[in-house]
PDB file of C-alpha atoms in Angstrom:
ATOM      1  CA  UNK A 106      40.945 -48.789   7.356  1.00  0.00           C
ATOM      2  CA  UNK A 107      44.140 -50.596   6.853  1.00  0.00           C
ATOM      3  CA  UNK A 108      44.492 -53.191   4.190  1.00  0.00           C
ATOM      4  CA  UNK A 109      47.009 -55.533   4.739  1.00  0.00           C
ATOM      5  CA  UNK A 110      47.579 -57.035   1.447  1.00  0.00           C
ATOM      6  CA  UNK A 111      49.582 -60.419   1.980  1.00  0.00           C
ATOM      7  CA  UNK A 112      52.451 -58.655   3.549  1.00  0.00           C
ATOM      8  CA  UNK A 113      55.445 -60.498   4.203  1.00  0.00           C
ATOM      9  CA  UNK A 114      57.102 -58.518   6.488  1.00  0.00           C
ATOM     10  CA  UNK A 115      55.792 -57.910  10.185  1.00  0.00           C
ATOM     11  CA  UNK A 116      53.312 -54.734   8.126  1.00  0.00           C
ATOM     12  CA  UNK A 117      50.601 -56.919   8.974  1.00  0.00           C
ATOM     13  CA  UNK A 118      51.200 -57.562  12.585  1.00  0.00           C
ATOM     14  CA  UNK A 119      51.826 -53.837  12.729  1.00  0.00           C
ATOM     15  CA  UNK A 120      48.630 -52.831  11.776  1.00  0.00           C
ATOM     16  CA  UNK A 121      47.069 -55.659  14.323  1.00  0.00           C
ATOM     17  CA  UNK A 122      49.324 -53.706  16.948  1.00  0.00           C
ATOM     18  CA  UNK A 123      47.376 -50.059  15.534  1.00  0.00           C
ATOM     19  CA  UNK A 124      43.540 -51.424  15.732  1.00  0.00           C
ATOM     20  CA  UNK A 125      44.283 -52.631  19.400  1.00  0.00           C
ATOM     21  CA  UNK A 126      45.618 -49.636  20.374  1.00  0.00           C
ATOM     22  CA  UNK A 127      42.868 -47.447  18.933  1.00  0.00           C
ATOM     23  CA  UNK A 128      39.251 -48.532  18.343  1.00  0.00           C
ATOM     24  CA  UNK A 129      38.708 -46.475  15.602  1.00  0.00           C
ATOM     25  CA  UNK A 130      41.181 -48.382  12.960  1.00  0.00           C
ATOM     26  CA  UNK A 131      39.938 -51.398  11.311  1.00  0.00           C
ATOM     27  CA  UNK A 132      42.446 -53.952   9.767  1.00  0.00           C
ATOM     28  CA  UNK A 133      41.759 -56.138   7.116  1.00  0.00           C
ATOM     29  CA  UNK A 134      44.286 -59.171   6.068  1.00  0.00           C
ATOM     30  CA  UNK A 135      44.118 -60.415   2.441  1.00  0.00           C
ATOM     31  CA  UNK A 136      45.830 -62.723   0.305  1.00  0.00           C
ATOM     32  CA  UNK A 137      48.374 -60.228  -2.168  1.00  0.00           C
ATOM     33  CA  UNK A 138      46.941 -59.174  -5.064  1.00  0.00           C
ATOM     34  CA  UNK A 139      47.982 -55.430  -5.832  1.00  0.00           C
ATOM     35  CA  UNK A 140      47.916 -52.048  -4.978  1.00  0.00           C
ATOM     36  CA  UNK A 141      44.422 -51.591  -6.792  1.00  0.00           C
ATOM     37  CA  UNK A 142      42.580 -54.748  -4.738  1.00  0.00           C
ATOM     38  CA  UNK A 143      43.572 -53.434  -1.915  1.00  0.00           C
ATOM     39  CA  UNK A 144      42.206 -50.077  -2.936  1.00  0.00           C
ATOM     40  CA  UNK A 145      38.976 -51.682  -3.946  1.00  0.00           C
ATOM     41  CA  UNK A 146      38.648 -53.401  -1.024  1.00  0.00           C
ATOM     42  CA  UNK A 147      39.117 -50.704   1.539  1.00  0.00           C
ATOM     43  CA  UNK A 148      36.394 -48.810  -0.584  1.00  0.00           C
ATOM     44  CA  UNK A 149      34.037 -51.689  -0.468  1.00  0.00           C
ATOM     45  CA  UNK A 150      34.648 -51.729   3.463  1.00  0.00           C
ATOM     46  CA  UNK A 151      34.394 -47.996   3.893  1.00  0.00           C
ATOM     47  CA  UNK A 152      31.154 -45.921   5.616  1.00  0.00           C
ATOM     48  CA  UNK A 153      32.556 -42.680   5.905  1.00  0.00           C
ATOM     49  CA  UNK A 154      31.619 -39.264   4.426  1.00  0.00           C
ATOM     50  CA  UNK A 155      35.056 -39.353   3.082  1.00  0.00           C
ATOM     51  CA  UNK A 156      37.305 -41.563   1.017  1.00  0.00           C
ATOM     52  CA  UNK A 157      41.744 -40.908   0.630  1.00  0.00           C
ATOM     53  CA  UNK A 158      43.684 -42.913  -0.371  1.00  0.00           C
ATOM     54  CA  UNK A 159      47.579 -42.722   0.893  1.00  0.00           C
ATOM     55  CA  UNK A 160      49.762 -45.133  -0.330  1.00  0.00           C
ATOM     56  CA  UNK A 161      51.470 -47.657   2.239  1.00  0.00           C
ATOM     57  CA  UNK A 162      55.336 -45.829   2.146  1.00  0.00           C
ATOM     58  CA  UNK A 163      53.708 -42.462   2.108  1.00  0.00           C
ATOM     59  CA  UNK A 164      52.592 -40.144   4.569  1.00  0.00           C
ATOM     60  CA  UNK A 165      50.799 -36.436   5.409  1.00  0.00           C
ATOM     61  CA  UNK A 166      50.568 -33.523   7.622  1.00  0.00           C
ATOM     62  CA  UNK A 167      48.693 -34.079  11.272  1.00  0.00           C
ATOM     63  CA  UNK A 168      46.393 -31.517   9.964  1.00  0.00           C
ATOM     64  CA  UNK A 169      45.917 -33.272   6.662  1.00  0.00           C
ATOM     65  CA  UNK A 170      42.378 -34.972   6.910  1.00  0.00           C
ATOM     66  CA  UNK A 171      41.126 -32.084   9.317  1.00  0.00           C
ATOM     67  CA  UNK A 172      41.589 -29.415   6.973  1.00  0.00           C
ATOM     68  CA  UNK A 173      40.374 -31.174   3.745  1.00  0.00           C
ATOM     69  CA  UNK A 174      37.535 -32.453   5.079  1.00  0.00           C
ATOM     70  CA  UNK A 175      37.106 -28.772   6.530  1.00  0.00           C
ATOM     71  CA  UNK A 176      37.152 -27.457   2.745  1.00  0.00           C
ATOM     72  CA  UNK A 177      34.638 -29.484   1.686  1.00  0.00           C
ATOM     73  CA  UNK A 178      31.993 -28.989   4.539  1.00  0.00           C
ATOM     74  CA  UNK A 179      32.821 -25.064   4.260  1.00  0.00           C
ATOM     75  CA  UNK A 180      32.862 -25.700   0.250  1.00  0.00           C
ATOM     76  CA  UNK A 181      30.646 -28.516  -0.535  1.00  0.00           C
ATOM     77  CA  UNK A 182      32.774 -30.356  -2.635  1.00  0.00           C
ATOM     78  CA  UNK A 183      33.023 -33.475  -4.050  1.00  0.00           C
ATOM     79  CA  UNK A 184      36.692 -33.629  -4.310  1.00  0.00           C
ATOM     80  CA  UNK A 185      39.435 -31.597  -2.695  1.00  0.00           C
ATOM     81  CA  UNK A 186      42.893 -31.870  -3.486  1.00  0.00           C
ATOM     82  CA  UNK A 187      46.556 -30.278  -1.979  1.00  0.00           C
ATOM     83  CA  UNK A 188      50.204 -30.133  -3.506  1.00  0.00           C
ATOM     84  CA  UNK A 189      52.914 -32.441  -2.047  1.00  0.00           C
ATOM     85  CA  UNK A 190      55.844 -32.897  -1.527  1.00  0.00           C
ATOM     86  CA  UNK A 191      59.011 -35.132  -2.993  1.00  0.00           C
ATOM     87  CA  UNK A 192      61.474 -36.667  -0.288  1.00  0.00           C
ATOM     88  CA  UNK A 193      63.938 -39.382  -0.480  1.00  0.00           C
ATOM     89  CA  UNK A 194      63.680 -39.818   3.633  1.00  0.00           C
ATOM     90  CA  UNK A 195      61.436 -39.889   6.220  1.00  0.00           C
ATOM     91  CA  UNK A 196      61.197 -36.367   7.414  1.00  0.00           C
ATOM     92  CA  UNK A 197      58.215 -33.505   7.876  1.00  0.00           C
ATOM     93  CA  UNK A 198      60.612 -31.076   6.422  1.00  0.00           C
ATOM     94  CA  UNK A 199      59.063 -29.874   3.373  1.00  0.00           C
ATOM     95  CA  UNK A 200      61.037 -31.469   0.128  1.00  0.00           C
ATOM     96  CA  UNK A 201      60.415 -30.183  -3.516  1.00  0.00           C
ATOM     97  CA  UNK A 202      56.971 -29.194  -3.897  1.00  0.00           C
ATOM     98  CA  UNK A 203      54.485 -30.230  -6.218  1.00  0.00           C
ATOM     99  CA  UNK A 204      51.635 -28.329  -7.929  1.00  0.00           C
ATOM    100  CA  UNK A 205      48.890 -30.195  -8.715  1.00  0.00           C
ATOM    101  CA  UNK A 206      45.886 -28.750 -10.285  1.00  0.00           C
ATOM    102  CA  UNK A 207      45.433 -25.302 -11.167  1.00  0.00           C
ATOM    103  CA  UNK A 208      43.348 -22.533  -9.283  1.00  0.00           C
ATOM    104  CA  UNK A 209      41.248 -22.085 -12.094  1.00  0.00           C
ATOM    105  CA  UNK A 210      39.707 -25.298 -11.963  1.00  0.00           C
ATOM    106  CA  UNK A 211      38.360 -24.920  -8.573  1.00  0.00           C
ATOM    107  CA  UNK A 212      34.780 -24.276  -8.243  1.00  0.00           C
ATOM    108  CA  UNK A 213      31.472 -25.936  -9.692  1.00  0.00           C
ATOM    109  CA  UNK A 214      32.866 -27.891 -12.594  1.00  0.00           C
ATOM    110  CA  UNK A 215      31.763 -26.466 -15.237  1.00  0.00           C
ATOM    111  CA  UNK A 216      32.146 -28.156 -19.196  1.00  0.00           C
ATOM    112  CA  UNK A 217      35.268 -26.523 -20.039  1.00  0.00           C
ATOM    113  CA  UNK A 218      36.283 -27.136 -16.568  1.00  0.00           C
ATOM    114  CA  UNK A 219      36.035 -31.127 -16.932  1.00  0.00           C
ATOM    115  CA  UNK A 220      38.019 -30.784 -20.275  1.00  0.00           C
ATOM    116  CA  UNK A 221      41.007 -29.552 -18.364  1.00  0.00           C
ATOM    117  CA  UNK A 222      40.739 -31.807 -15.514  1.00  0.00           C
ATOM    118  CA  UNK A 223      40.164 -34.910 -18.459  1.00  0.00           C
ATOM    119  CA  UNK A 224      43.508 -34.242 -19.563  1.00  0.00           C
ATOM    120  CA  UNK A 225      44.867 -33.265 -16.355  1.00  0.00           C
ATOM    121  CA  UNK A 226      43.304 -34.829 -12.894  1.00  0.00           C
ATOM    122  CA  UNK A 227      46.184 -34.822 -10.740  1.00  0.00           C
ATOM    123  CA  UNK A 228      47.200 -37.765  -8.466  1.00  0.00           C
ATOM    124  CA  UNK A 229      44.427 -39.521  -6.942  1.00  0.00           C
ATOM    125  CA  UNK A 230      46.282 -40.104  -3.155  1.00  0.00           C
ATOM    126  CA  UNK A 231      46.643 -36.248  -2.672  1.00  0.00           C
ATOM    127  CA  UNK A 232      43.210 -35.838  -3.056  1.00  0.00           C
ATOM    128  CA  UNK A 233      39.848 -36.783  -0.634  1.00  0.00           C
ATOM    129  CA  UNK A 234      36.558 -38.059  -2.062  1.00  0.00           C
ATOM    130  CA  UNK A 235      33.045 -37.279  -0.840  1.00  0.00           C
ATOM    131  CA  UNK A 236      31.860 -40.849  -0.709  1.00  0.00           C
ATOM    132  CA  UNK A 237      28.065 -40.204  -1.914  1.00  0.00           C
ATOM    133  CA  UNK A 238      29.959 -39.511  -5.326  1.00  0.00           C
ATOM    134  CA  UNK A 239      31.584 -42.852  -5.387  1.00  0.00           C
ATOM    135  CA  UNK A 240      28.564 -44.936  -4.658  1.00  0.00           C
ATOM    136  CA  UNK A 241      26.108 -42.543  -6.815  1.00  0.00           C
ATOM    137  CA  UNK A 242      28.484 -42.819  -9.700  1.00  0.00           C
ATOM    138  CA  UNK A 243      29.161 -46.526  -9.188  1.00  0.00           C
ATOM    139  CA  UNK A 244      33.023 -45.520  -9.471  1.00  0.00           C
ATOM    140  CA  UNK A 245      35.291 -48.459  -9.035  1.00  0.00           C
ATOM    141  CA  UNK A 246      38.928 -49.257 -10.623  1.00  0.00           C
ATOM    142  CA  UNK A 247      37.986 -51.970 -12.969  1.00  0.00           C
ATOM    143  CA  UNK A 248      40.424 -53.060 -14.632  1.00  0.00           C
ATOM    144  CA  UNK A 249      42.641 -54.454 -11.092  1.00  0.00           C
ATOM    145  CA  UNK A 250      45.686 -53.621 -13.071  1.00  0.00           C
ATOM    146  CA  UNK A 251      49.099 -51.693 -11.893  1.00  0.00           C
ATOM    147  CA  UNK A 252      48.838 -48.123 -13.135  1.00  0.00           C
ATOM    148  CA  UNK A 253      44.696 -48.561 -13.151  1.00  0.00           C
ATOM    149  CA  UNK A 254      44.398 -44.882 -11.552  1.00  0.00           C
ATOM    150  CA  UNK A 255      45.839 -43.342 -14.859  1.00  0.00           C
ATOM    151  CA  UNK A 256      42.427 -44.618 -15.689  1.00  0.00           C
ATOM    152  CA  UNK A 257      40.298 -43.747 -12.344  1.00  0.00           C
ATOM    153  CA  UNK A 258      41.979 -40.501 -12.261  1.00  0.00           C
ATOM    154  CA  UNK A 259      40.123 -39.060 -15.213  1.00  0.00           C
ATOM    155  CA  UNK A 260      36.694 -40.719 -15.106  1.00  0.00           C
ATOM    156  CA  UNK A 261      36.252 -39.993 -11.134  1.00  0.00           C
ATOM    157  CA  UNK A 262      37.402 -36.051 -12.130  1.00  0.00           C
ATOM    158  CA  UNK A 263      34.972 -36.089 -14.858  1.00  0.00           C
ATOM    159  CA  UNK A 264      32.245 -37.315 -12.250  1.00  0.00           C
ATOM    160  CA  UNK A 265      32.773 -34.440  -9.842  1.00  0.00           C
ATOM    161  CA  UNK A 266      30.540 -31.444  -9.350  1.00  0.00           C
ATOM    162  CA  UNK A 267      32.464 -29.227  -7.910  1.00  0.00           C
ATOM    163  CA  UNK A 268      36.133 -29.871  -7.127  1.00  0.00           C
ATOM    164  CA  UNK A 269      38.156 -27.620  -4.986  1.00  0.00           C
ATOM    165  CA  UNK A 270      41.889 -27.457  -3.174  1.00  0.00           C
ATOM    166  CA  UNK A 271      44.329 -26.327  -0.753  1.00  0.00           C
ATOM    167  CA  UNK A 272      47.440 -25.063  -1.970  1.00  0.00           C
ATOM    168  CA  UNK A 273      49.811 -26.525   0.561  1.00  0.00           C
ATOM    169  CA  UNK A 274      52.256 -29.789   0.094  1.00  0.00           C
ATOM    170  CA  UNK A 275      50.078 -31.830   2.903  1.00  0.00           C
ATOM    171  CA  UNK A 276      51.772 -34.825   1.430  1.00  0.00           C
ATOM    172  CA  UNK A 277      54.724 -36.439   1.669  1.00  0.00           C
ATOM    173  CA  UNK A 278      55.102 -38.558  -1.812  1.00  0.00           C
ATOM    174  CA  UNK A 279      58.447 -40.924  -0.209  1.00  0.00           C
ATOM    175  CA  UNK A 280      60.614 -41.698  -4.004  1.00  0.00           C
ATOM    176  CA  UNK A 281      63.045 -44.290  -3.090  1.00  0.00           C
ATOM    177  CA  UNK A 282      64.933 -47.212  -5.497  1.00  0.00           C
ATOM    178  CA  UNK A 283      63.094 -49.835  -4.582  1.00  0.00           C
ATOM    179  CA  UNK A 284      59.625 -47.694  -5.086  1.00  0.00           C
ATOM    180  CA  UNK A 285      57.458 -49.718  -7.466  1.00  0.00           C
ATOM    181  CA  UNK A 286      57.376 -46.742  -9.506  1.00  0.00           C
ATOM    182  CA  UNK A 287      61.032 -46.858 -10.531  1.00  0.00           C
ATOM    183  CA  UNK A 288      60.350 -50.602 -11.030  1.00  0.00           C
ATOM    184  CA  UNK A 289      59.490 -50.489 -14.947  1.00  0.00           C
ATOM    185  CA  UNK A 290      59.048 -54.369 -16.926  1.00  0.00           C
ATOM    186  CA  UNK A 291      57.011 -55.018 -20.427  1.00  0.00           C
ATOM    187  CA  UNK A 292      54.285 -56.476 -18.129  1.00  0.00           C
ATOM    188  CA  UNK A 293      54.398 -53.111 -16.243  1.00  0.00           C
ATOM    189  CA  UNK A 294      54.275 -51.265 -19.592  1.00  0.00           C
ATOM    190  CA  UNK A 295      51.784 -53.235 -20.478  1.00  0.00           C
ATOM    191  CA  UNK A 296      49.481 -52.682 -17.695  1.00  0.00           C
ATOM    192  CA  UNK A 297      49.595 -48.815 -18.632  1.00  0.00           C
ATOM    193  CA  UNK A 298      48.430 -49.937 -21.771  1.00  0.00           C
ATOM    194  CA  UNK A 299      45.345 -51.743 -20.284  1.00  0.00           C
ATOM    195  CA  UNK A 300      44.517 -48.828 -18.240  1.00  0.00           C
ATOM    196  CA  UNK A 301      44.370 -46.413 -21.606  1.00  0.00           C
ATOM    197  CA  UNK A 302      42.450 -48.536 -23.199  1.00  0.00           C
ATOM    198  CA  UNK A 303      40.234 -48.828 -19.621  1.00  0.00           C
ATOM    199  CA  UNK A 304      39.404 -45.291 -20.109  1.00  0.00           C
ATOM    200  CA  UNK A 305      38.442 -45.226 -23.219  1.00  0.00           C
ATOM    201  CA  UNK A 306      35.720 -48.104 -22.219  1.00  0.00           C
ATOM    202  CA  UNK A 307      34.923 -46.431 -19.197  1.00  0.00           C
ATOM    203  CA  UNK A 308      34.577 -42.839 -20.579  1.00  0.00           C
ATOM    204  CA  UNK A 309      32.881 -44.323 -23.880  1.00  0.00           C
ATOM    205  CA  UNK A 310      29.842 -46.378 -21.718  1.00  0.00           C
ATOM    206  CA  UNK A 311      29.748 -43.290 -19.552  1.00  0.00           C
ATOM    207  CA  UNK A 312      28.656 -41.124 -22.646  1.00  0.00           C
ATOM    208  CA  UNK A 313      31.865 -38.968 -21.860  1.00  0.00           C
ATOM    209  CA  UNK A 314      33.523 -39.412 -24.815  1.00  0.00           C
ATOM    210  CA  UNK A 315      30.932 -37.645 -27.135  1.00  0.00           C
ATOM    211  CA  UNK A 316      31.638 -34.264 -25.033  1.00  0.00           C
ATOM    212  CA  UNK A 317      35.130 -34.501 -24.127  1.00  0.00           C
ATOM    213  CA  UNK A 318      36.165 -36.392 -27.322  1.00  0.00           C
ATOM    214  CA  UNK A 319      39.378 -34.265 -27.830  1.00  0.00           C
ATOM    215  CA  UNK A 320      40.789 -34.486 -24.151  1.00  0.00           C
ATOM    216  CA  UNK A 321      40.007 -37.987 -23.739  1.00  0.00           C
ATOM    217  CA  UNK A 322      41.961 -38.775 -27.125  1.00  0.00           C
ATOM    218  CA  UNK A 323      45.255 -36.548 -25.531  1.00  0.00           C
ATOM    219  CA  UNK A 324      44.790 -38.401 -22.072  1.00  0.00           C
ATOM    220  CA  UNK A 325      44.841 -41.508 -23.993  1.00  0.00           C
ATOM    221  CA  UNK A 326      47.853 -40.715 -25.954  1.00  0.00           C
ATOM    222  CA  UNK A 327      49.857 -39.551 -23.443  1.00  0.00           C
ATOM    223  CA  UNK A 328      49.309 -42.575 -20.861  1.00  0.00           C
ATOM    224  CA  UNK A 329      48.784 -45.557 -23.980  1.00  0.00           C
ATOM    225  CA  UNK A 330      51.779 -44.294 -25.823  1.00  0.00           C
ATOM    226  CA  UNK A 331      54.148 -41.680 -24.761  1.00  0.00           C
ATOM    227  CA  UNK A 332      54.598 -42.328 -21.080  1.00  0.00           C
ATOM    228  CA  UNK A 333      54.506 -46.188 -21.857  1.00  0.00           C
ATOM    229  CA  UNK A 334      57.331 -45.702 -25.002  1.00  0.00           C
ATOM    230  CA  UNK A 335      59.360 -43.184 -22.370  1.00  0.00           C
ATOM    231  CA  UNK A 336      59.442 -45.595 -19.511  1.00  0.00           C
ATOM    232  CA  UNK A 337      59.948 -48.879 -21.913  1.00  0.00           C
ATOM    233  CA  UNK A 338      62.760 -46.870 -23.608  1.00  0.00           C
ATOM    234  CA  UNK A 339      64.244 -46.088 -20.543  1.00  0.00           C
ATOM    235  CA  UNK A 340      63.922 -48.631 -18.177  1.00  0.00           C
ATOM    236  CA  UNK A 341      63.326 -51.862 -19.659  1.00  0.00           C
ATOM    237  CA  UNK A 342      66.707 -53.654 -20.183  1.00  0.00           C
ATOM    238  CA  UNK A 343      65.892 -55.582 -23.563  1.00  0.00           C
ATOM    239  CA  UNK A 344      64.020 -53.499 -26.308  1.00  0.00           C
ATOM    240  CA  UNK A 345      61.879 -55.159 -29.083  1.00  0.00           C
ATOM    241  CA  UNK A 346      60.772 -53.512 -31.685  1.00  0.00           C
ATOM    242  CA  UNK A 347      57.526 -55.817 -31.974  1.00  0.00           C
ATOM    243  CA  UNK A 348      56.397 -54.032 -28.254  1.00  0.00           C
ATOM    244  CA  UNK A 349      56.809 -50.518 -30.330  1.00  0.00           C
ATOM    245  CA  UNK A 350      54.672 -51.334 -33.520  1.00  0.00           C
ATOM    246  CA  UNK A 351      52.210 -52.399 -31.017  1.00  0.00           C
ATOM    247  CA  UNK A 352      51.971 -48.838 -29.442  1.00  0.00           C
ATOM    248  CA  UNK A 353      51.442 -47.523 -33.011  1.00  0.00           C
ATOM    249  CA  UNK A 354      48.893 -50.488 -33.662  1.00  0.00           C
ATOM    250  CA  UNK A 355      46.710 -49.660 -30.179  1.00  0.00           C
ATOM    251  CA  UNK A 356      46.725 -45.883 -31.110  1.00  0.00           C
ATOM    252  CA  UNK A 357      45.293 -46.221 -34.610  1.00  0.00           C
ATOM    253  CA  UNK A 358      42.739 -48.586 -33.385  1.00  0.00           C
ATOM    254  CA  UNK A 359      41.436 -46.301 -30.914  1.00  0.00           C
ATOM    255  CA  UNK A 360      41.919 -43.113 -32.926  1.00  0.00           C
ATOM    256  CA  UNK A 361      42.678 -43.825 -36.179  1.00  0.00           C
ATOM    257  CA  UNK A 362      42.460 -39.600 -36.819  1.00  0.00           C
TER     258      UNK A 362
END
């Protein structure tokens, strides 16, 4: 499924020139409205066993969605996940690699399990999603924001039964200037913002937040304020100091402790 969301380049031709060559790919043109819409709607149009999500100026192994989806038949797995790997050019050659997750968490997920993936889920586009979980779960990225997977992330983790990975970079995660993650604004900040306070909603109406209290407050923290102060600090051009007593407001509202 390719999403073609309002490109204005020849992207959406492109993927026009992809679904005639091969059958199996299904394009889908839509007016622009952000990374997460066109996440949602590719979800919405999906009937696979499987859900991944790669991201537009990324890309993976050949083998990548063979032997995932080979872990989780063999496994039974709602979610497996792989390292990847940083480049600054379009290559297969492996660049710095990436841990993400730790062994330990593999396996049924257990309580203590879920605490560690609460605080630390990994990147949702290195990771493949068993689609029963989605749709049983009613999992969705509501708040249609920029950085709304900070949010996802966590509460889709939290949803999993058993969660397992292959430690190999099968991903190629492409960091160049123009990247919309070196791209940081006070709207931008703000949107991180939203998607703390996202998960708090989400985890708190899910009944989450009773058992995973402590881990939820520390994910919250650390997207909400201290990657949100870091990036505003450092890339926003003009500072106010209203924007930073409004950090310290949003965390004593939501945890006063």
């Amino acid at each position: 499924i390719l999403v073609d969301d309002g490109s204005k380049d020849n992207g959406g031709k492109q993927c026009d020139n992809f679904a005639q060559a091969d059958k199996r790919v299904h394009v889908i043109h839509k007016e622009n409205n952000g990374l997460m819409s066109a996440w949602v709607t590719g979800v919405n149009a999906s009937k696979g066993q499987y859900l991944c999500f790669v991201d537009s100026d990324d890309w993976v192994t050949p083998d990548f969605y063979e032997r995932m989806i080979a872990r989780a038949q063999e496994t039974g797995a709602d979610v497996v996940g792989c390292d990847y790997s940083l480049v600054s050019e379009h290559t297969m050659q492996t660049g710095k690699v990436i841990v993400n997750n730790d062994d330990s968490l593999t396996g049924v997920c257990t309580t203590e399990k879920k605490k560690q993936l609460a605080m630390r889920p990994g990147s949702m586009v290195i990771k493949i999603y068993r689609h029963s979980m989605i749709t049983e779960n009613k999992l969705d990225f509501p708040g249609k924001i920029f950085y709304e997977e900070n949010c996802a992330g966590t509460v889709w983790m939290l949803c999993c039964g058993r969660f397992e990975k292959i430690n190999e970079p099968l991903y190629y995660y492409y960091q160049h200037d123009v990247s919309t993650v070196h791209t940081i604004t006070q709207e931008r900040c703000r949107d991180r913002m939203k998607a703390g306070e996202q998960l708090v909603m989400e985890c708190s109406m899910r009944g989450f937040l009773e058992t995973y209290h402590d881990e939820i407050e520390y994910r919250f923290t650390e997207i909400y304020y201290a990657t949100t102060l870091f990036s505003y600090l450092s890339g926003v051009k003009k500072t106010e100091l209203s924007f930073l007593a409004e950090l310290r407001d949003g965390i004593r509202k939501y945890f006063p402790d």
